[in-house]
XYZ file of C-alpha atoms in Angstrom:
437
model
C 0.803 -66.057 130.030
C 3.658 -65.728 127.931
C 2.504 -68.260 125.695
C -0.493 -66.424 125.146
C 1.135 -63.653 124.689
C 3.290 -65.542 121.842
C 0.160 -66.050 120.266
C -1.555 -63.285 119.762
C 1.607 -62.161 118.765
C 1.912 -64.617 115.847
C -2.060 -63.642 115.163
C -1.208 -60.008 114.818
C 1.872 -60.514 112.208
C -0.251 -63.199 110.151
C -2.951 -61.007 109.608
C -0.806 -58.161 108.931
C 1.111 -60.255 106.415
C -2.100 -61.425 104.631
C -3.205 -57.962 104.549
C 0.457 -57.187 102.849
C 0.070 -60.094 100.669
C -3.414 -58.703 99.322
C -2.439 -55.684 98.919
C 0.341 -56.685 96.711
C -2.024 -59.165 94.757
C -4.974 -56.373 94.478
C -2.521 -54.222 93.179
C -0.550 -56.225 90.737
C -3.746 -57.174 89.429
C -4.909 -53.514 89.057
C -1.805 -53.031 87.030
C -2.210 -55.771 84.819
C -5.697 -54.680 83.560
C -4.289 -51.265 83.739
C -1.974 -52.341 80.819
C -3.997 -54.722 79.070
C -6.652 -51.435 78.607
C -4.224 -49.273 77.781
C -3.026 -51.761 75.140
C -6.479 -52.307 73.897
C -7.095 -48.663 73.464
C -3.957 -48.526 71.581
C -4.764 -51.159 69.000
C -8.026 -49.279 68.437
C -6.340 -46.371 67.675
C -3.564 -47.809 65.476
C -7.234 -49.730 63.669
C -9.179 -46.227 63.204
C -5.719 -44.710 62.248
C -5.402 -47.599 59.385
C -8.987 -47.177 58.726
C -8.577 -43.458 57.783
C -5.417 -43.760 55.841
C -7.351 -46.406 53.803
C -10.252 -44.650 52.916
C -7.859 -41.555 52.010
C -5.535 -43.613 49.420
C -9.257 -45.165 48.056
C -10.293 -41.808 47.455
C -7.075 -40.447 45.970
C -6.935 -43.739 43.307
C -10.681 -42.581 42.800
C -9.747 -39.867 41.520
C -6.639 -40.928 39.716
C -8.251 -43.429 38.152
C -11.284 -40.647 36.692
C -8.600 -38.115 36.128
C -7.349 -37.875 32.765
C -4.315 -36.324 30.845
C -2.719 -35.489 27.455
C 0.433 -36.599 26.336
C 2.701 -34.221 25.813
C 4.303 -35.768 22.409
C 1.707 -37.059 20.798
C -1.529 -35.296 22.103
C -3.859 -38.746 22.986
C -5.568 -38.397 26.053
C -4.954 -41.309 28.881
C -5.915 -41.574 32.450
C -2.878 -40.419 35.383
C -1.605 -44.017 35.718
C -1.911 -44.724 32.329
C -0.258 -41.677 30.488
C 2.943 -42.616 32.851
C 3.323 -46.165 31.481
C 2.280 -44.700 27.269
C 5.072 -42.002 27.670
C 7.424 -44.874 28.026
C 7.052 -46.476 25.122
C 5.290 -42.971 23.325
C 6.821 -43.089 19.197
C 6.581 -39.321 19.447
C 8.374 -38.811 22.157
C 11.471 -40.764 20.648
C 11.255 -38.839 17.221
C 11.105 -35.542 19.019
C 14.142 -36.625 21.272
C 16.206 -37.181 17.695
C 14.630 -33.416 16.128
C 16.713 -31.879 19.326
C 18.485 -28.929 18.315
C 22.555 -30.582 17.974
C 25.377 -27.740 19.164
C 27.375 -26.934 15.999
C 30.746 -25.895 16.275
C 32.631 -23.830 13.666
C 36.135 -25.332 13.012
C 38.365 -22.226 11.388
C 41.520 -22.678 11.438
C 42.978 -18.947 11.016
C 41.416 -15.684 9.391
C 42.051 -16.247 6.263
C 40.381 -19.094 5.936
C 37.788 -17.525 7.367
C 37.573 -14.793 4.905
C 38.430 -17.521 2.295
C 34.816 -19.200 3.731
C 32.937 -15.564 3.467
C 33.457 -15.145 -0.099
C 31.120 -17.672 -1.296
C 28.402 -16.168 0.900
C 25.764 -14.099 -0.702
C 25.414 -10.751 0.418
C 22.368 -11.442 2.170
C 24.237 -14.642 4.277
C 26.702 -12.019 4.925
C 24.316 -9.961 6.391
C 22.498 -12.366 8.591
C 25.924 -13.753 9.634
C 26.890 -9.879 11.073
C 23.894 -10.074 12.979
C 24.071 -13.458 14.830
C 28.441 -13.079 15.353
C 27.961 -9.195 15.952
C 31.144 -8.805 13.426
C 31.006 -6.463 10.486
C 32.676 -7.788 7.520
C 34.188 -5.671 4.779
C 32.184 -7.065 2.040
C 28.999 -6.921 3.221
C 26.761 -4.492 2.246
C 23.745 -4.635 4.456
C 22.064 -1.713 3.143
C 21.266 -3.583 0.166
C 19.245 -6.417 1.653
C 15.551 -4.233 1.851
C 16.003 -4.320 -1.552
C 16.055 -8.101 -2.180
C 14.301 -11.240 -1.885
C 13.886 -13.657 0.611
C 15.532 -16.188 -1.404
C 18.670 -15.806 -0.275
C 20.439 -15.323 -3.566
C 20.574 -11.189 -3.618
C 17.785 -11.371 -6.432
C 15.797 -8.020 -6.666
C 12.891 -7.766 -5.636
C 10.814 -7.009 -9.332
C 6.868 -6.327 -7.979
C 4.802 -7.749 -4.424
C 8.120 -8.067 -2.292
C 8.943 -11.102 -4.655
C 11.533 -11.903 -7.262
C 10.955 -12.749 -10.749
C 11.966 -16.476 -9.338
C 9.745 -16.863 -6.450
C 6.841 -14.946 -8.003
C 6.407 -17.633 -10.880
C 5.666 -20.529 -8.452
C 2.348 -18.413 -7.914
C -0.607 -19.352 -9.872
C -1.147 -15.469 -10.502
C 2.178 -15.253 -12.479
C 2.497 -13.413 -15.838
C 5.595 -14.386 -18.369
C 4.261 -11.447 -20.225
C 3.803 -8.166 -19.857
C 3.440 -4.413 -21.411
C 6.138 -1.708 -21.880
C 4.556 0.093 -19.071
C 4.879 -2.608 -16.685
C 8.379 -3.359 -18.297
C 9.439 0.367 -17.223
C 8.025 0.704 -13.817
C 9.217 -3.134 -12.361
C 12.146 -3.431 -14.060
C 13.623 0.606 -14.769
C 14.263 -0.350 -18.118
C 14.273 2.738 -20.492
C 16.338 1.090 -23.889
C 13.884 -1.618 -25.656
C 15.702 -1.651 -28.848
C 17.468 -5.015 -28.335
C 14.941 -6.560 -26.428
C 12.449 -9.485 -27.910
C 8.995 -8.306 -28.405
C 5.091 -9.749 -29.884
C 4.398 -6.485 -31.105
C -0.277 -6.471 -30.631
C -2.866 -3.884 -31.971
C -2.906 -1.691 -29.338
C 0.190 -3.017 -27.134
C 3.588 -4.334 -26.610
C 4.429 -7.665 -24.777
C 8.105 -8.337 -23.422
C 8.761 -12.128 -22.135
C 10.085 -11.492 -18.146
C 13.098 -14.128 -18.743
C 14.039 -11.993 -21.646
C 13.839 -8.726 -19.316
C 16.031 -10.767 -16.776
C 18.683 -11.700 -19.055
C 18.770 -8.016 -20.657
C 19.466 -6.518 -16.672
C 22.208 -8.927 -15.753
C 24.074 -8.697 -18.956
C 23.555 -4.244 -18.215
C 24.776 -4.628 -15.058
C 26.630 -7.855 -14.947
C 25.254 -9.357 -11.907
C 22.262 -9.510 -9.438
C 24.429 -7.896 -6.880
C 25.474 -4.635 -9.008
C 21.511 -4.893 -10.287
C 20.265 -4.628 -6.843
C 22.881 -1.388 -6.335
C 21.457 -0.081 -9.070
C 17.980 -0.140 -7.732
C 19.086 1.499 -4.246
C 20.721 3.964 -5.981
C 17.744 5.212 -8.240
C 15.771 4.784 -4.816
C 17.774 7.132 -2.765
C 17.670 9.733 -5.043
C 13.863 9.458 -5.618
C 13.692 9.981 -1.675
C 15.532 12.873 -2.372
C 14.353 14.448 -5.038
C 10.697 13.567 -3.151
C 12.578 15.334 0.237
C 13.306 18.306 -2.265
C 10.073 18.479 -3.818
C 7.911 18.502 -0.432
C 10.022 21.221 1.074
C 9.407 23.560 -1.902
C 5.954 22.280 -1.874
C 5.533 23.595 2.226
C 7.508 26.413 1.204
C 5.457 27.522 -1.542
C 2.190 26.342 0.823
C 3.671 28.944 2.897
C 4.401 31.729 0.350
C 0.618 31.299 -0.930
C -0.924 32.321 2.410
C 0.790 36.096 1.222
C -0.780 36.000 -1.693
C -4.496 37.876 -2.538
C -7.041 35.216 -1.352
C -9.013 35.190 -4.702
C -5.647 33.659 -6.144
C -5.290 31.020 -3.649
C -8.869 29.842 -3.784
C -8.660 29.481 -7.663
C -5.425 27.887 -6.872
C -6.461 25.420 -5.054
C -9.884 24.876 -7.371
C -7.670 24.105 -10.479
C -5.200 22.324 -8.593
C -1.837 24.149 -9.260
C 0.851 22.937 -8.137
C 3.596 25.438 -7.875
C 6.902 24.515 -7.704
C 8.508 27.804 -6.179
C 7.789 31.271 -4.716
C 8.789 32.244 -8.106
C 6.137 30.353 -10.440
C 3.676 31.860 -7.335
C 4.389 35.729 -8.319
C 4.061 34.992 -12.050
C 0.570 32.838 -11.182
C -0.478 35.651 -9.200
C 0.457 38.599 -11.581
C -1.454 36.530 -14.565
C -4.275 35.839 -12.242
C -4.566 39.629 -11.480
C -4.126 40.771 -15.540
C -6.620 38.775 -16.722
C -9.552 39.019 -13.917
C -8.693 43.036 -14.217
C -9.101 42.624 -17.813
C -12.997 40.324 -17.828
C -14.494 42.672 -15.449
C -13.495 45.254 -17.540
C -15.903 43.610 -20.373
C -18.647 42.414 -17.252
C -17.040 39.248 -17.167
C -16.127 36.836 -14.411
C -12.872 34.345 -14.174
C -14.590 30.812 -14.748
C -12.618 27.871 -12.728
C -13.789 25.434 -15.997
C -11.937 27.147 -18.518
C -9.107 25.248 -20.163
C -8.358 28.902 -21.717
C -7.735 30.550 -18.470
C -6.304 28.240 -16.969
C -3.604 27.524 -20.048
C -2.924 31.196 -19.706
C -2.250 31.957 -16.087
C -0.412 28.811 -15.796
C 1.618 28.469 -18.785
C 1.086 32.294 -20.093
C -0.559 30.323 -23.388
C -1.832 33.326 -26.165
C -2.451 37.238 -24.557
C -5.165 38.404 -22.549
C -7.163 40.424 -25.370
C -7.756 36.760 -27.290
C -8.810 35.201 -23.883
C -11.114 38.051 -23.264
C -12.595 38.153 -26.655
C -12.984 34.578 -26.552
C -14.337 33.883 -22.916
C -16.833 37.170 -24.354
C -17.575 34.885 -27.791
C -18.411 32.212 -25.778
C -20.161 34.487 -23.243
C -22.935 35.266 -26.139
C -23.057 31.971 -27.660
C -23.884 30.138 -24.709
C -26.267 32.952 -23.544
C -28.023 34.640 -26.516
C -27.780 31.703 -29.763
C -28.122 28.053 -30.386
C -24.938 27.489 -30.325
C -24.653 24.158 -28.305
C -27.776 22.697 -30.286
C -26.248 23.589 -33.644
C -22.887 21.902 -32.137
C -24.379 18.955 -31.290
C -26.379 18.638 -35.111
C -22.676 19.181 -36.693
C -21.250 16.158 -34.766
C -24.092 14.526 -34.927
C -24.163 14.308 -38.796
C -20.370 13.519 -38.842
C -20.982 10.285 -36.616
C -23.845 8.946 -39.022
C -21.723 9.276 -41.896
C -18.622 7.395 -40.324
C -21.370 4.894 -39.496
C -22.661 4.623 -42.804
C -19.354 4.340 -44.562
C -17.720 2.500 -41.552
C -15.170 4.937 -41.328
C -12.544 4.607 -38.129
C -10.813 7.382 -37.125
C -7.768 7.596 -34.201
C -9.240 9.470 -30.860
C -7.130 12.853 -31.730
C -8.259 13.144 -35.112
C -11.808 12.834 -34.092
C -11.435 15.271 -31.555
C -9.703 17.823 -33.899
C -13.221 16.402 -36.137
C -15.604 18.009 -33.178
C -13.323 20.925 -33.023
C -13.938 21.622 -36.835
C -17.370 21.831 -36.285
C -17.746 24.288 -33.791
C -15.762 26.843 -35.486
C -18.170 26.039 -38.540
C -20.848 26.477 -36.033
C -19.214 30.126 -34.708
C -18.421 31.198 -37.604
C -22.080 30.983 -39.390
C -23.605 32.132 -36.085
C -21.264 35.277 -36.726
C -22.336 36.126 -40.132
C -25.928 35.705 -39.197
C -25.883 38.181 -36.434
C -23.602 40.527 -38.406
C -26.273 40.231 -41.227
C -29.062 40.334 -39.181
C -31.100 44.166 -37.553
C -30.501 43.058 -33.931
C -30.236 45.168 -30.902
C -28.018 42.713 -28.899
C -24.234 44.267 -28.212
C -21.980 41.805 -30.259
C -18.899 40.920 -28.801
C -16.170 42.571 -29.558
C -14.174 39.756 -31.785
C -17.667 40.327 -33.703
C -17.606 43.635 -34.720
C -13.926 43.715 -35.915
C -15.686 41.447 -38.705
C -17.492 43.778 -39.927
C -15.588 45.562 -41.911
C -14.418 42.339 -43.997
C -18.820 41.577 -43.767
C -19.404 44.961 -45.347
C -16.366 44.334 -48.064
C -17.979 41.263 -48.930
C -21.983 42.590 -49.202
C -20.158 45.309 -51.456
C -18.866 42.812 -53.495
C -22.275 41.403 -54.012
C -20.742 38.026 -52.980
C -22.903 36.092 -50.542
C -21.196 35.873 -47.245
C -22.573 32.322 -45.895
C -21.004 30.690 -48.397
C -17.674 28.585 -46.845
C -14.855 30.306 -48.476
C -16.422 33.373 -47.447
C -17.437 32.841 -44.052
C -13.939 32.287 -43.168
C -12.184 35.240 -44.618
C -15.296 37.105 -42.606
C -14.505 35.542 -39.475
C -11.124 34.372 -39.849
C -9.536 36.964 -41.543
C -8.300 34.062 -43.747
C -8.182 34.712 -47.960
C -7.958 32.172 -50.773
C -6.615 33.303 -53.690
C -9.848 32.636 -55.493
C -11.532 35.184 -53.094
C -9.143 37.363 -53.281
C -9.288 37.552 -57.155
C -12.733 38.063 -57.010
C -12.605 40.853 -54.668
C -9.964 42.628 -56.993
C -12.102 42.719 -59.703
C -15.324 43.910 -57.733
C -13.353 46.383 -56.558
């Protein structure tokens, strides 16, 4: 019995200890494929990881290599990978590296050498030096640099912002020109000892020779160029001046009776003063008082009227008698036509003969003939049974007309049209009249 007993005893702890022993095999076993998946899944991930980062890079050289850029030296256009390994050895790139702006430093020992250093600086190098050291230096004048070139040698500038020195590099340049041109670029007002090619109708001056003549005036650029500020400051001035009496007398004008200040403004007078105004004004009301006393009007086109309310030129009974003259010539003769026939035959015979005459004399020529023309037309209304109203200058000539027809002298001859229209006796006439009488 015990023996048995011994034995199932021994069955009981066998089986108990295979079961152990499985257990511990079953799960050892479980553990090692546990860790061989989990290492399997690992490498697959670390593989698609790979995988990805791969196919990223690819895509980014893709594109590098179809990118391209341009150099920043030398402008030529190279793909990313390339332009990094051309900028190395670029030729640009080292010649731009040697063009870099090098840090200057001024070595001055003490003031005076400083100032010592100044005085061989032109004005204008003065003037740029205030402005980059923020100094002012005694010497400089900066008020003269507008009035310069950009040369850098304080020469004046003559016409076009330029110097007679820069200006002749231009294919436009003159070495010649006219008085005028001599006057107004250069201010020069004494021509006397100045070289000259005298032409027919002008004057050339060589600009070297103008040059020379203003530096030896002045004797140097620098007092030149002080002498052109100077005359322009006081043209500002006198222009300042000038437009203040102009808005003054603008002003003053508004006062005045509006008739004046329309034909004011028609003729284009240009007052100076309130003063010059009132004596405008007090002409302007004489002589219109004085035409429509006769049925006359103040005509803006008349030199005559004009002359006389602006400059006071003859008195108002010749301006009325003459604007009335004119009056009936224009309205009840052939005056004009008979004008024109006078000049007319005076131009044929300077053709003829090839006669030249200056531009005044000719005028003065023209002139001539319409007094002839006046004067006849005179003497034939005067002689004439007409019931027109003469003018007024008219009938004062008849009394010398009616000396003359008493005479028996014929009074369309030359001689005596004058004296009949004129007033005007030769000594010839006047003989003859003496013994008529």
């Amino acid at each position: 019995m015990p023996r048995y007993v011994s034995l199932q005893f021994n069955r009981g702890t066998l089986s108990n200890v295979i079961l152990v022993l499985w257990l511990q095999f079953s799960f050892c076993g479980n553990m090692e494929r546990s860790g061989e998946d989990a290492a399997a899944a690992g490498n697959d991930q670390r593989q698609r990881k790979r995988k990805r980062s791969l196919t990223a890079r690819a895509a980014e050289d893709a594109e590098l290599r179809a990118a391209t850029c341009a150099c920043p030296y030398c402008g030529k256009e190279f793909k990313t990978r390339g332009l990094k390994i051309h900028e190395k050895h670029c030729k640009s790139k080292k010649a731009k590296a040697q063009e870099k702006a090098r840090v200057y430093k001024w070595s001055i020992i003490n003031d005076n050498a400083f100032a010592h250093i100044l005085g061989f600086l032109s004005n204008q190098s003065l003037t740029k030096l205030q402005g980059v050291t923020g100094d002012r230096y005694p010497q400089c004048q900066s008020h003269l640099s507008r009035y310069c070139c950009a040369c850098e040698n304080d020469n004046p500038v003559i016409v076009n912002g330029l110097c007679g020195v820069c200006e002749s590099t231009l294919a436009a340049y003159r070495p010649l020109i006219t008085k005028t041109e001599a006057k107004t670029w250069y201010g020069i007002r004494d021509f006397a000892n100045i070289p000259c090619d005298v032409r027919r109708r002008y004057t050339l001056y060589a600009r070297i020779d103008l040059e020379k003549h203003m530096l030896e005036m002045f004797g140097s650029r620098l007092e030149w160029v002080k002498s052109i500020a100077l005359k322009k400051t006081r043209t500002q001035k006198r222009a300042a001046v000038k437009r203040q009496k102009h808005d003054e007398a603008e002003a003053f004008l508004q006062t005045l009776p509006v008739a004046f200040g329309v034909y004011a403004r028609q003729l284009g007078l240009k007052p100076t003063n309130k003063a010059d105004l009132e004596v405008y004004s007090a002409r302007f009301l004489t002589l219109t008082a004085a035409l429509e006393a006769r049925h006359l009007s103040l005509r803006t086109d008349s030199q005559l009227c004009k002359k006389f309310i602006a400059f006071g030129a003859g008195l108002v009974e010749n301006v009325v008698d003459t604007m009335e003259e004119m009056a009936f010539l224009f309205g009840h003769t052939a005056y004009a036509n008979r004008c024109k026939q006078k000049i007319a035959a005076i131009s044929e015979e300077d053709r003829e003969f090839r006669i030249w005459y200056p531009r005044e004399e000719y005028e003065e020529m023209k002139q001539d003939c319409r007094d002839d023309a006046k004067m006849e037309l005179c003497v034939e209304y005067l002689e004439g049974d007409n019931s027109l109203t003469l003018p007024h200058k008219w009938e004062r000539c008849r009394e010398r007309f009616d000396r003359v027809k008493a005479a028996g002298m014929e009074p369309h001859h030359n001689g005596v049209e004058k004296y009949v229209y004129m007033d005007q006796l030769s000594g010839k006439l006047r003989r003859r009249l003496a013994n008529r009488a």
